Amino acid sequence: IGYVLVRCLKNPAMGPPLTDEARAETFATKGQALKAIIVPALIAVLVLGSIYGGVASVTEAAAMGVFGVLMAVVLRGEFSFRTMHESLGQTLMTCGMIIWIGIGAAALVGVYNLMGGNRFISGMIMGLDVAPIVIILVMMAILLVLGMFLDWIGVAMLTLPIFVPIITQLGYSPIWFGILFAVNMQVSFLSPPFGPAAFYLKGVA
């Protein structure tokens, strides 16, 4: 919002005021335009409401979202077995990619740990004569950089087996660190080459 405000103040042509015709539109006309977002809004409420309401876990809520979309497509008369086949094919490709990333990351971490890499890193970090919060910040910096180039699953399998024991030794809560990790991994959702959020946004646009 701040960016848009500054750009429009510097160049008012980029954010022109509403035309007289647009101002004259009735609520009925605007209501017709709002109908297009009712179904997506209901699906969002179904998914997020079931999570925050404690009705379903994240995975179960995802299944409820799929069911809601399927019902919406059926009610709109747009359901076809070809569409279902294409959707399932894309889902399998995405899941297959994630699974192979997980397999590759697990193999890398396994070899890394067998060679003593986790003990080396743990000993090096614990040997630093700095405050524990500095160690946390170094970990966050490592996660930030890795998130720019790797998928979050690969980052998790590569770093968590090393970082979590260190966090425990420092006296911090692993759950608290897990929240920090999840927030930090939003970088991997936004930053190419993976950046799934960017691809989702492009698909919606």
Coordinates of C-alpha atoms in Angstrom, one line a residue:
I1 CA 0.0 0.0 0.0
G2 CA 2.8 2.4 0.9
Y3 CA 4.6 1.6 -2.4
V4 CA 1.4 2.3 -4.4
L5 CA 0.8 5.5 -2.5
V6 CA 4.3 6.8 -3.1
R7 CA 4.3 5.9 -6.8
C8 CA 0.9 7.6 -7.3
L9 CA 1.9 10.7 -5.5
K10 CA 5.0 11.0 -7.7
N11 CA 3.0 10.2 -10.8
P12 CA -0.8 10.7 -10.4
A13 CA -1.4 9.3 -13.9
M14 CA -0.5 5.8 -12.5
G15 CA -3.5 6.0 -10.1
P16 CA -6.2 8.1 -11.7
P17 CA -9.5 8.8 -9.8
L18 CA -12.6 6.9 -10.7
T19 CA -14.5 8.1 -13.8
D20 CA -18.0 9.6 -13.5
E21 CA -19.4 6.4 -15.0
A22 CA -17.7 4.2 -12.4
R23 CA -18.9 6.5 -9.6
A24 CA -22.5 6.3 -11.0
E25 CA -22.6 2.5 -10.8
T26 CA -25.3 1.1 -8.6
F27 CA -24.9 -1.4 -5.8
A28 CA -26.7 -3.9 -7.9
T29 CA -24.0 -3.6 -10.6
K30 CA -21.3 -4.0 -8.0
G31 CA -23.1 -6.9 -6.5
Q32 CA -23.0 -8.7 -9.9
A33 CA -19.2 -8.3 -10.0
L34 CA -18.9 -9.6 -6.4
K35 CA -20.6 -12.9 -7.3
A36 CA -17.4 -14.1 -9.0
I37 CA -15.6 -14.1 -5.6
I38 CA -18.3 -15.7 -3.5
V39 CA -17.3 -19.3 -4.2
P40 CA -13.6 -18.8 -3.8
A41 CA -14.3 -16.9 -0.5
L42 CA -16.5 -19.8 0.7
I43 CA -13.8 -22.3 -0.1
A44 CA -11.2 -20.2 1.8
V45 CA -13.6 -20.0 4.8
L46 CA -14.1 -23.7 4.6
V47 CA -10.3 -24.5 4.7
L48 CA -9.1 -21.8 7.1
G49 CA -12.2 -22.0 9.3
S50 CA -11.8 -25.8 9.7
I51 CA -8.2 -25.3 10.8
Y52 CA -8.7 -22.4 13.2
G53 CA -11.9 -23.9 14.5
G54 CA -10.0 -27.1 15.5
V55 CA -12.2 -29.2 13.3
A56 CA -9.5 -30.5 11.0
S57 CA -5.8 -30.7 10.7
V58 CA -3.9 -28.9 7.9
T59 CA -3.9 -32.1 5.7
E60 CA -7.6 -32.7 6.4
A61 CA -8.4 -29.1 5.6
A62 CA -6.6 -29.4 2.3
A63 CA -8.8 -32.4 1.5
M64 CA -11.9 -30.3 2.5
G65 CA -10.7 -27.6 0.1
V66 CA -10.4 -30.1 -2.7
F67 CA -13.9 -31.4 -1.9
G68 CA -15.3 -27.8 -1.9
V69 CA -13.7 -27.0 -5.3
L70 CA -15.0 -30.2 -6.7
M71 CA -18.6 -29.4 -5.5
A72 CA -18.3 -25.9 -6.9
V73 CA -17.2 -27.2 -10.3
V74 CA -20.1 -29.7 -10.3
L75 CA -22.7 -27.0 -9.3
R76 CA -21.4 -24.7 -12.1
G77 CA -21.8 -27.5 -14.6
E78 CA -18.1 -27.4 -15.6
F79 CA -17.2 -30.9 -14.4
S80 CA -15.7 -33.4 -16.9
F81 CA -13.6 -36.5 -16.6
R82 CA -11.0 -34.8 -18.8
T83 CA -10.6 -32.0 -16.3
M84 CA -10.5 -34.5 -13.5
H85 CA -7.8 -36.5 -15.3
E86 CA -5.7 -33.4 -16.0
S87 CA -6.0 -32.3 -12.3
L88 CA -5.0 -35.7 -11.0
G89 CA -2.1 -35.8 -13.4
Q90 CA -0.8 -32.4 -12.3
T91 CA -1.2 -33.4 -8.7
L92 CA 0.8 -36.6 -9.2
M93 CA 3.6 -34.6 -11.0
T94 CA 3.8 -32.1 -8.2
C95 CA 3.7 -34.8 -5.4
G96 CA 6.3 -36.9 -7.4
M97 CA 8.6 -33.9 -7.6
I98 CA 8.3 -33.2 -3.9
I99 CA 8.9 -36.8 -3.0
W100 CA 12.1 -37.0 -5.2
I101 CA 13.3 -33.8 -3.6
G102 CA 12.8 -35.4 -0.2
I103 CA 14.6 -38.6 -1.3
G104 CA 17.5 -36.6 -2.6
A105 CA 17.7 -34.4 0.5
A106 CA 17.4 -37.5 2.8
A107 CA 20.3 -39.2 0.9
L108 CA 22.4 -36.1 1.1
V109 CA 21.8 -35.7 4.8
G110 CA 22.4 -39.4 5.5
V111 CA 25.8 -39.3 3.8
Y112 CA 26.6 -36.0 5.5
N113 CA 25.8 -37.4 8.9
L114 CA 27.7 -40.6 8.3
M115 CA 30.8 -38.5 7.5
G116 CA 30.4 -36.7 10.8
G117 CA 29.3 -33.4 9.3
N118 CA 26.5 -32.9 11.9
R119 CA 28.9 -33.4 14.8
F120 CA 31.4 -31.1 13.2
I121 CA 28.9 -28.3 12.7
S122 CA 27.4 -28.8 16.1
G123 CA 30.8 -28.7 17.8
M124 CA 31.9 -25.6 15.8
I125 CA 28.7 -23.7 16.7
M126 CA 28.6 -24.7 20.3
G127 CA 32.3 -23.7 20.6
L128 CA 31.6 -20.1 19.6
D129 CA 32.1 -17.7 22.5
V130 CA 29.0 -15.7 21.7
A131 CA 25.6 -15.2 23.2
P132 CA 23.0 -17.8 22.3
I133 CA 20.8 -15.3 20.4
V134 CA 23.8 -14.7 18.1
I135 CA 23.8 -18.4 17.2
I136 CA 20.1 -18.2 16.5
L137 CA 20.6 -15.2 14.2
V138 CA 23.4 -17.1 12.4
M139 CA 21.0 -20.0 11.9
M140 CA 18.3 -17.7 10.6
A141 CA 20.8 -16.2 8.1
I142 CA 21.8 -19.7 6.9
L143 CA 18.1 -20.6 6.4
L144 CA 17.5 -17.3 4.6
V145 CA 20.2 -17.9 2.1
L146 CA 19.3 -21.6 1.6
G147 CA 15.6 -20.6 1.1
M148 CA 16.6 -18.5 -1.9
F149 CA 17.9 -21.5 -3.8
L150 CA 16.3 -24.7 -2.3
D151 CA 12.8 -26.0 -1.7
W152 CA 11.7 -25.8 1.9
I153 CA 11.6 -29.6 2.2
G154 CA 15.2 -29.8 1.2
V155 CA 16.2 -27.0 3.5
A156 CA 14.4 -28.7 6.4
M157 CA 16.0 -32.1 5.8
L158 CA 19.4 -30.5 5.4
T159 CA 19.4 -28.2 8.4
L160 CA 17.0 -29.4 11.1
P161 CA 18.9 -32.6 12.0
I162 CA 21.8 -30.3 12.7
F163 CA 20.1 -27.2 14.2
V164 CA 17.5 -28.8 16.5
P165 CA 20.0 -30.6 18.8
I166 CA 21.9 -27.3 19.1
I167 CA 18.7 -25.4 19.9
T168 CA 18.0 -28.0 22.7
Q169 CA 21.5 -27.7 24.1
L170 CA 21.1 -23.9 24.2
G171 CA 18.0 -24.2 26.2
Y172 CA 15.5 -22.9 23.7
S173 CA 12.2 -24.6 22.8
P174 CA 12.3 -26.7 19.6
I175 CA 8.6 -25.6 19.0
W176 CA 9.6 -21.9 19.1
F177 CA 12.5 -22.6 16.7
G178 CA 10.1 -24.5 14.5
I179 CA 7.9 -21.4 14.2
L180 CA 11.0 -19.3 13.4
F181 CA 11.9 -21.9 10.7
A182 CA 8.4 -21.8 9.2
V183 CA 8.4 -18.0 9.0
N184 CA 11.9 -18.0 7.5
M185 CA 10.9 -20.6 4.9
Q186 CA 8.4 -18.1 3.4
V187 CA 11.5 -16.9 1.5
S188 CA 11.6 -20.2 -0.4
F189 CA 7.9 -19.8 -1.3
L190 CA 8.6 -16.3 -2.8
S191 CA 12.1 -16.6 -4.3
P192 CA 12.9 -18.3 -7.6
P193 CA 14.0 -20.8 -8.9
F194 CA 11.3 -22.6 -6.8
G195 CA 9.1 -19.8 -5.5
P196 CA 5.8 -21.7 -5.7
A197 CA 3.8 -18.7 -4.4
A198 CA 5.0 -16.7 -7.5
F199 CA 3.8 -19.5 -9.7
Y200 CA 0.5 -19.7 -7.9
L201 CA 0.0 -16.0 -8.3
K202 CA 0.9 -16.2 -12.0
G203 CA -1.7 -19.0 -12.4
V204 CA -4.4 -16.9 -10.7
A205 CA -3.5 -13.8 -12.8

